[in-house]
Amino acid sequence: MADRPLEADADGESAERSPKYHDIIAAAQELFGEVGYDKTGVREIAERAHIALGTLYAQFPDGKIGVLGAAMNERVTRLAAHIAGGSIDDPVEAFLDKVRRLNSEIVRDPFLRRVFLEQGQVNEPRLRERGRELIEVFSSMAVGELTRLTESGHAQCSDPQAVAVLMRTATVGWITANASGTAVVSHERLIDVLVDAVRALIRPRAAHAPAIAGTDRPRPKKAGTRTQT
């Protein structure tokens, strides 16, 4: 998948011209984050947005699928903008800062947590695929950036895709454990360890390891040996 946010649906593009569009999207994000996919219905979304059900269908003829698909598009666009900021000069540290902010925002936001937690549980194929694309877009961005850092010599990463999967599964695993009440450490602690691990994996190694102090000293002679003259 290309390194860009998800493309908006054609009906979503026209719906953006309606003053009710953002109310519907915000209501869908809030409700989905609170109760999940199964309990998020169009009637509940309309009530949360303080609009008539007919108004919602006028904006999103596909109903629940269209609303939640557009809600994912909107949120991933804001998330991409959130992690694009930053003023760190070192390329590797700038990348790691994005990793930290991305994963922290996913855990902080109830809507994003639900997307990652329920992605494989959504019965509607189009919406399930949209959730998968949302998750994959940031992995693709990480792979692209790791590849560029390696090609420029700022990083040394032999398998950017595997590193991206490591970063993604660490947070997805924590979200799952937290939802079941089995997370034993805070996400802040986990992300600290994750960032340190990724830094160690991708920092360029020196061509030759520095000599250990004292290793260039002459070895002591064994007892009983004689020096030849």
PDB file of C-alpha atoms in Angstrom, residues 3-225:
ATOM      1  CA  ASP A   3       2.629   5.672   1.982  1.00  0.00           C
ATOM      2  CA  ARG A   4      -0.428   7.903   2.215  1.00  0.00           C
ATOM      3  CA  PRO A   5      -3.669   8.110   4.199  1.00  0.00           C
ATOM      4  CA  LEU A   6      -6.619   6.066   3.017  1.00  0.00           C
ATOM      5  CA  GLU A   7      -8.509   7.442   0.069  1.00  0.00           C
ATOM      6  CA  ALA A   8     -11.898   8.932   0.848  1.00  0.00           C
ATOM      7  CA  ASP A   9     -15.078   7.497  -0.659  1.00  0.00           C
ATOM      8  CA  ALA A  10     -16.742   9.516  -3.346  1.00  0.00           C
ATOM      9  CA  ASP A  11     -19.831  10.089  -1.154  1.00  0.00           C
ATOM     10  CA  GLY A  12     -17.538  11.163   1.682  1.00  0.00           C
ATOM     11  CA  GLU A  13     -15.928  13.818  -0.504  1.00  0.00           C
ATOM     12  CA  SER A  14     -19.303  15.384  -1.304  1.00  0.00           C
ATOM     13  CA  ALA A  15     -20.507  14.961   2.277  1.00  0.00           C
ATOM     14  CA  GLU A  16     -17.608  17.080   3.507  1.00  0.00           C
ATOM     15  CA  ARG A  17     -19.479  20.078   2.078  1.00  0.00           C
ATOM     16  CA  SER A  18     -22.304  19.498   4.536  1.00  0.00           C
ATOM     17  CA  PRO A  19     -22.109  21.178   7.960  1.00  0.00           C
ATOM     18  CA  LYS A  20     -23.441  17.928   9.470  1.00  0.00           C
ATOM     19  CA  TYR A  21     -20.622  15.797   8.080  1.00  0.00           C
ATOM     20  CA  HIS A  22     -18.150  16.381  10.905  1.00  0.00           C
ATOM     21  CA  ASP A  23     -20.877  15.952  13.526  1.00  0.00           C
ATOM     22  CA  ILE A  24     -21.667  12.516  12.120  1.00  0.00           C
ATOM     23  CA  ILE A  25     -18.009  11.516  11.926  1.00  0.00           C
ATOM     24  CA  ALA A  26     -17.272  12.686  15.478  1.00  0.00           C
ATOM     25  CA  ALA A  27     -20.336  10.870  16.812  1.00  0.00           C
ATOM     26  CA  ALA A  28     -19.352   7.648  15.040  1.00  0.00           C
ATOM     27  CA  GLN A  29     -15.807   7.832  16.386  1.00  0.00           C
ATOM     28  CA  GLU A  30     -16.990   8.441  19.941  1.00  0.00           C
ATOM     29  CA  LEU A  31     -19.595   5.690  19.869  1.00  0.00           C
ATOM     30  CA  PHE A  32     -17.349   3.104  18.210  1.00  0.00           C
ATOM     31  CA  GLY A  33     -14.629   3.862  20.749  1.00  0.00           C
ATOM     32  CA  GLU A  34     -17.065   3.360  23.619  1.00  0.00           C
ATOM     33  CA  VAL A  35     -19.044   0.265  22.596  1.00  0.00           C
ATOM     34  CA  GLY A  36     -17.330  -1.303  19.568  1.00  0.00           C
ATOM     35  CA  TYR A  37     -18.549  -2.318  16.127  1.00  0.00           C
ATOM     36  CA  ASP A  38     -21.516  -4.539  17.007  1.00  0.00           C
ATOM     37  CA  LYS A  39     -23.227  -1.964  19.219  1.00  0.00           C
ATOM     38  CA  THR A  40     -22.537   1.007  16.952  1.00  0.00           C
ATOM     39  CA  GLY A  41     -25.659   1.421  14.801  1.00  0.00           C
ATOM     40  CA  VAL A  42     -26.775   4.217  12.498  1.00  0.00           C
ATOM     41  CA  ARG A  43     -29.656   5.139  14.797  1.00  0.00           C
ATOM     42  CA  GLU A  44     -27.287   5.496  17.762  1.00  0.00           C
ATOM     43  CA  ILE A  45     -24.852   7.525  15.651  1.00  0.00           C
ATOM     44  CA  ALA A  46     -27.655   9.847  14.541  1.00  0.00           C
ATOM     45  CA  GLU A  47     -28.805  10.322  18.129  1.00  0.00           C
ATOM     46  CA  ARG A  48     -25.247  11.066  19.258  1.00  0.00           C
ATOM     47  CA  ALA A  49     -24.864  13.603  16.414  1.00  0.00           C
ATOM     48  CA  HIS A  50     -28.273  15.181  17.228  1.00  0.00           C
ATOM     49  CA  ILE A  51     -29.581  14.714  13.700  1.00  0.00           C
ATOM     50  CA  ALA A  52     -32.446  12.837  12.082  1.00  0.00           C
ATOM     51  CA  LEU A  53     -31.775   9.338  10.802  1.00  0.00           C
ATOM     52  CA  GLY A  54     -32.782  10.453   7.316  1.00  0.00           C
ATOM     53  CA  THR A  55     -30.135  13.180   7.412  1.00  0.00           C
ATOM     54  CA  LEU A  56     -27.461  10.591   8.150  1.00  0.00           C
ATOM     55  CA  TYR A  57     -28.556   8.424   5.224  1.00  0.00           C
ATOM     56  CA  ALA A  58     -28.615  11.478   2.977  1.00  0.00           C
ATOM     57  CA  GLN A  59     -24.943  11.997   3.756  1.00  0.00           C
ATOM     58  CA  PHE A  60     -23.989   8.298   3.825  1.00  0.00           C
ATOM     59  CA  PRO A  61     -26.269   6.103   1.684  1.00  0.00           C
ATOM     60  CA  ASP A  62     -24.235   3.033   2.737  1.00  0.00           C
ATOM     61  CA  GLY A  63     -25.264   3.631   6.334  1.00  0.00           C
ATOM     62  CA  LYS A  64     -23.012   2.171   9.004  1.00  0.00           C
ATOM     63  CA  ILE A  65     -20.384   1.010   6.511  1.00  0.00           C
ATOM     64  CA  GLY A  66     -20.072   4.436   4.920  1.00  0.00           C
ATOM     65  CA  VAL A  67     -20.017   6.317   8.213  1.00  0.00           C
ATOM     66  CA  LEU A  68     -17.411   4.134   9.906  1.00  0.00           C
ATOM     67  CA  GLY A  69     -15.302   3.977   6.752  1.00  0.00           C
ATOM     68  CA  ALA A  70     -15.263   7.769   6.581  1.00  0.00           C
ATOM     69  CA  ALA A  71     -14.576   7.943  10.319  1.00  0.00           C
ATOM     70  CA  MET A  72     -11.485   5.775   9.820  1.00  0.00           C
ATOM     71  CA  ASN A  73     -10.335   7.938   6.905  1.00  0.00           C
ATOM     72  CA  GLU A  74     -10.678  11.119   8.929  1.00  0.00           C
ATOM     73  CA  ARG A  75      -8.889   9.718  11.953  1.00  0.00           C
ATOM     74  CA  VAL A  76      -5.974   8.262  10.032  1.00  0.00           C
ATOM     75  CA  THR A  77      -5.484  11.602   8.264  1.00  0.00           C
ATOM     76  CA  ARG A  78      -5.282  13.419  11.602  1.00  0.00           C
ATOM     77  CA  LEU A  79      -2.985  10.751  13.004  1.00  0.00           C
ATOM     78  CA  ALA A  80      -0.616  11.078  10.047  1.00  0.00           C
ATOM     79  CA  ALA A  81      -0.515  14.851  10.568  1.00  0.00           C
ATOM     80  CA  HIS A  82       0.137  14.334  14.283  1.00  0.00           C
ATOM     81  CA  ILE A  83       3.210  12.163  13.761  1.00  0.00           C
ATOM     82  CA  ALA A  84       4.535  14.293  10.887  1.00  0.00           C
ATOM     83  CA  GLY A  85       5.447  17.107  13.266  1.00  0.00           C
ATOM     84  CA  GLY A  86       8.651  17.271  15.227  1.00  0.00           C
ATOM     85  CA  SER A  87      11.902  19.218  15.284  1.00  0.00           C
ATOM     86  CA  ILE A  88      14.548  16.564  16.026  1.00  0.00           C
ATOM     87  CA  ASP A  89      17.562  16.898  13.730  1.00  0.00           C
ATOM     88  CA  ASP A  90      19.041  13.412  14.045  1.00  0.00           C
ATOM     89  CA  PRO A  91      17.250  11.277  11.405  1.00  0.00           C
ATOM     90  CA  VAL A  92      17.166   8.098  13.495  1.00  0.00           C
ATOM     91  CA  GLU A  93      15.976   9.893  16.636  1.00  0.00           C
ATOM     92  CA  ALA A  94      13.361  11.748  14.572  1.00  0.00           C
ATOM     93  CA  PHE A  95      12.062   8.398  13.309  1.00  0.00           C
ATOM     94  CA  LEU A  96      11.977   6.949  16.829  1.00  0.00           C
ATOM     95  CA  ASP A  97      10.103  10.020  18.045  1.00  0.00           C
ATOM     96  CA  LYS A  98       7.451   9.341  15.402  1.00  0.00           C
ATOM     97  CA  VAL A  99       7.252   5.730  16.552  1.00  0.00           C
ATOM     98  CA  ARG A 100       6.697   6.881  20.129  1.00  0.00           C
ATOM     99  CA  ARG A 101       4.056   9.470  19.244  1.00  0.00           C
ATOM    100  CA  LEU A 102       2.213   7.134  16.864  1.00  0.00           C
ATOM    101  CA  ASN A 103       1.937   4.274  19.342  1.00  0.00           C
ATOM    102  CA  SER A 104       1.106   6.577  22.251  1.00  0.00           C
ATOM    103  CA  GLU A 105      -1.714   8.201  20.259  1.00  0.00           C
ATOM    104  CA  ILE A 106      -3.136   4.820  19.225  1.00  0.00           C
ATOM    105  CA  VAL A 107      -3.320   3.769  22.870  1.00  0.00           C
ATOM    106  CA  ARG A 108      -4.672   7.137  24.043  1.00  0.00           C
ATOM    107  CA  ASP A 109      -7.532   7.352  21.529  1.00  0.00           C
ATOM    108  CA  PRO A 110     -10.507   5.019  22.236  1.00  0.00           C
ATOM    109  CA  PHE A 111     -11.522   4.898  18.555  1.00  0.00           C
ATOM    110  CA  LEU A 112      -8.071   3.833  17.382  1.00  0.00           C
ATOM    111  CA  ARG A 113      -7.795   1.293  20.198  1.00  0.00           C
ATOM    112  CA  ARG A 114     -11.060  -0.289  19.072  1.00  0.00           C
ATOM    113  CA  VAL A 115      -9.963  -0.352  15.434  1.00  0.00           C
ATOM    114  CA  PHE A 116      -6.789  -2.234  16.332  1.00  0.00           C
ATOM    115  CA  LEU A 117      -8.551  -4.470  18.851  1.00  0.00           C
ATOM    116  CA  GLU A 118     -11.571  -5.450  16.725  1.00  0.00           C
ATOM    117  CA  GLN A 119     -10.073  -5.372  13.227  1.00  0.00           C
ATOM    118  CA  GLY A 120     -10.351  -9.135  12.773  1.00  0.00           C
ATOM    119  CA  GLN A 121     -13.785  -9.367  14.398  1.00  0.00           C
ATOM    120  CA  VAL A 122     -15.790  -7.106  12.070  1.00  0.00           C
ATOM    121  CA  ASN A 123     -18.217  -9.189  10.006  1.00  0.00           C
ATOM    122  CA  GLU A 124     -18.695  -6.747   7.128  1.00  0.00           C
ATOM    123  CA  PRO A 125     -15.912  -7.485   4.586  1.00  0.00           C
ATOM    124  CA  ARG A 126     -15.508  -3.944   3.234  1.00  0.00           C
ATOM    125  CA  LEU A 127     -15.252  -2.407   6.670  1.00  0.00           C
ATOM    126  CA  ARG A 128     -12.914  -5.143   7.880  1.00  0.00           C
ATOM    127  CA  GLU A 129     -10.672  -4.468   4.891  1.00  0.00           C
ATOM    128  CA  ARG A 130     -10.787  -0.733   5.596  1.00  0.00           C
ATOM    129  CA  GLY A 131      -9.633  -1.361   9.154  1.00  0.00           C
ATOM    130  CA  ARG A 132      -6.823  -3.570   7.890  1.00  0.00           C
ATOM    131  CA  GLU A 133      -5.742  -0.834   5.479  1.00  0.00           C
ATOM    132  CA  LEU A 134      -5.727   1.717   8.288  1.00  0.00           C
ATOM    133  CA  ILE A 135      -3.370  -0.474  10.296  1.00  0.00           C
ATOM    134  CA  GLU A 136      -1.187  -1.321   7.305  1.00  0.00           C
ATOM    135  CA  VAL A 137      -0.735   2.262   6.128  1.00  0.00           C
ATOM    136  CA  PHE A 138       1.455   3.126   9.113  1.00  0.00           C
ATOM    137  CA  SER A 139       3.464  -0.067   8.779  1.00  0.00           C
ATOM    138  CA  SER A 140       4.077   0.852   5.142  1.00  0.00           C
ATOM    139  CA  MET A 141       5.188   4.320   6.178  1.00  0.00           C
ATOM    140  CA  ALA A 142       7.615   2.819   8.710  1.00  0.00           C
ATOM    141  CA  VAL A 143       9.042   0.424   6.114  1.00  0.00           C
ATOM    142  CA  GLY A 144       9.523   3.277   3.668  1.00  0.00           C
ATOM    143  CA  GLU A 145      11.248   5.492   6.199  1.00  0.00           C
ATOM    144  CA  LEU A 146      13.515   2.715   7.476  1.00  0.00           C
ATOM    145  CA  THR A 147      14.485   1.925   3.888  1.00  0.00           C
ATOM    146  CA  ARG A 148      15.328   5.572   3.196  1.00  0.00           C
ATOM    147  CA  LEU A 149      17.355   5.844   6.406  1.00  0.00           C
ATOM    148  CA  THR A 150      19.302   2.730   5.469  1.00  0.00           C
ATOM    149  CA  GLU A 151      19.940   3.885   1.902  1.00  0.00           C
ATOM    150  CA  SER A 152      21.178   7.258   3.154  1.00  0.00           C
ATOM    151  CA  GLY A 153      23.552   5.600   5.635  1.00  0.00           C
ATOM    152  CA  HIS A 154      21.819   7.000   8.726  1.00  0.00           C
ATOM    153  CA  ALA A 155      20.541   3.561   9.737  1.00  0.00           C
ATOM    154  CA  GLN A 156      21.488  -0.051   9.232  1.00  0.00           C
ATOM    155  CA  CYS A 157      18.357  -2.159   8.890  1.00  0.00           C
ATOM    156  CA  SER A 158      18.469  -5.417   6.957  1.00  0.00           C
ATOM    157  CA  ASP A 159      14.736  -6.137   7.313  1.00  0.00           C
ATOM    158  CA  PRO A 160      12.576  -2.976   7.583  1.00  0.00           C
ATOM    159  CA  GLN A 161       9.362  -4.975   7.221  1.00  0.00           C
ATOM    160  CA  ALA A 162      10.161  -7.192  10.198  1.00  0.00           C
ATOM    161  CA  VAL A 163      11.033  -4.155  12.334  1.00  0.00           C
ATOM    162  CA  ALA A 164       7.725  -2.527  11.345  1.00  0.00           C
ATOM    163  CA  VAL A 165       5.844  -5.684  12.354  1.00  0.00           C
ATOM    164  CA  LEU A 166       7.702  -5.722  15.678  1.00  0.00           C
ATOM    165  CA  MET A 167       6.641  -2.149  16.413  1.00  0.00           C
ATOM    166  CA  ARG A 168       3.031  -2.781  15.428  1.00  0.00           C
ATOM    167  CA  THR A 169       2.575  -6.057  17.304  1.00  0.00           C
ATOM    168  CA  ALA A 170       4.086  -4.653  20.490  1.00  0.00           C
ATOM    169  CA  THR A 171       1.339  -2.062  20.819  1.00  0.00           C
ATOM    170  CA  VAL A 172      -1.446  -4.299  19.455  1.00  0.00           C
ATOM    171  CA  GLY A 173      -0.420  -6.947  21.966  1.00  0.00           C
ATOM    172  CA  TRP A 174      -0.495  -4.417  24.796  1.00  0.00           C
ATOM    173  CA  ILE A 175      -3.947  -3.170  23.732  1.00  0.00           C
ATOM    174  CA  THR A 176      -5.243  -6.752  23.718  1.00  0.00           C
ATOM    175  CA  ALA A 177      -3.704  -7.526  27.104  1.00  0.00           C
ATOM    176  CA  ASN A 178      -5.036  -4.300  28.586  1.00  0.00           C
ATOM    177  CA  ALA A 179      -8.549  -5.031  27.320  1.00  0.00           C
ATOM    178  CA  SER A 180      -8.458  -8.439  29.018  1.00  0.00           C
ATOM    179  CA  GLY A 181      -6.946  -7.032  32.211  1.00  0.00           C
ATOM    180  CA  THR A 182      -3.639  -8.857  31.858  1.00  0.00           C
ATOM    181  CA  ALA A 183      -1.304  -5.966  31.013  1.00  0.00           C
ATOM    182  CA  VAL A 184       1.316  -5.985  33.766  1.00  0.00           C
ATOM    183  CA  VAL A 185       3.233  -2.873  32.722  1.00  0.00           C
ATOM    184  CA  SER A 186       2.120   0.552  31.542  1.00  0.00           C
ATOM    185  CA  HIS A 187       2.252   1.327  27.847  1.00  0.00           C
ATOM    186  CA  GLU A 188       4.776   4.069  28.613  1.00  0.00           C
ATOM    187  CA  ARG A 189       7.174   1.457  29.988  1.00  0.00           C
ATOM    188  CA  LEU A 190       6.585  -0.793  27.005  1.00  0.00           C
ATOM    189  CA  ILE A 191       7.190   1.984  24.495  1.00  0.00           C
ATOM    190  CA  ASP A 192      10.408   3.001  26.274  1.00  0.00           C
ATOM    191  CA  VAL A 193      11.739  -0.540  25.873  1.00  0.00           C
ATOM    192  CA  LEU A 194      10.458  -0.772  22.292  1.00  0.00           C
ATOM    193  CA  VAL A 195      12.146   2.468  21.235  1.00  0.00           C
ATOM    194  CA  ASP A 196      15.424   1.411  22.866  1.00  0.00           C
ATOM    195  CA  ALA A 197      15.240  -1.967  21.127  1.00  0.00           C
ATOM    196  CA  VAL A 198      14.544  -0.468  17.705  1.00  0.00           C
ATOM    197  CA  ARG A 199      17.333   2.066  18.206  1.00  0.00           C
ATOM    198  CA  ALA A 200      19.758  -0.765  18.933  1.00  0.00           C
ATOM    199  CA  LEU A 201      18.536  -2.664  15.876  1.00  0.00           C
ATOM    200  CA  ILE A 202      18.895   0.142  13.355  1.00  0.00           C
ATOM    201  CA  ARG A 203      21.819   2.250  14.566  1.00  0.00           C
ATOM    202  CA  PRO A 204      24.801   1.768  12.187  1.00  0.00           C
ATOM    203  CA  ARG A 205      27.495  -0.460  13.662  1.00  0.00           C
ATOM    204  CA  ALA A 206      31.116   0.684  13.631  1.00  0.00           C
ATOM    205  CA  ALA A 207      33.223  -1.021  10.987  1.00  0.00           C
ATOM    206  CA  HIS A 208      35.624  -2.221  13.676  1.00  0.00           C
ATOM    207  CA  ALA A 209      34.757  -2.553  17.345  1.00  0.00           C
ATOM    208  CA  PRO A 210      37.007  -0.411  19.570  1.00  0.00           C
ATOM    209  CA  ALA A 211      39.780  -2.248  21.357  1.00  0.00           C
ATOM    210  CA  ILE A 212      39.105  -3.024  24.987  1.00  0.00           C
ATOM    211  CA  ALA A 213      41.352  -1.007  27.243  1.00  0.00           C
ATOM    212  CA  GLY A 214      44.409  -2.971  28.250  1.00  0.00           C
ATOM    213  CA  THR A 215      44.139  -5.693  25.606  1.00  0.00           C
ATOM    214  CA  ASP A 216      47.218  -4.394  23.771  1.00  0.00           C
ATOM    215  CA  ARG A 217      49.492  -5.021  26.760  1.00  0.00           C
ATOM    216  CA  PRO A 218      52.049  -7.863  26.506  1.00  0.00           C
ATOM    217  CA  ARG A 219      50.848 -11.103  28.008  1.00  0.00           C
ATOM    218  CA  PRO A 220      52.710 -12.175  31.192  1.00  0.00           C
ATOM    219  CA  LYS A 221      55.180 -15.063  30.780  1.00  0.00           C
ATOM    220  CA  LYS A 222      54.213 -18.400  32.209  1.00  0.00           C
ATOM    221  CA  ALA A 223      56.161 -19.553  35.253  1.00  0.00           C
ATOM    222  CA  GLY A 224      59.276 -21.518  34.389  1.00  0.00           C
ATOM    223  CA  THR A 225      59.658 -20.229  30.829  1.00  0.00           C
TER     224      THR A 225
END
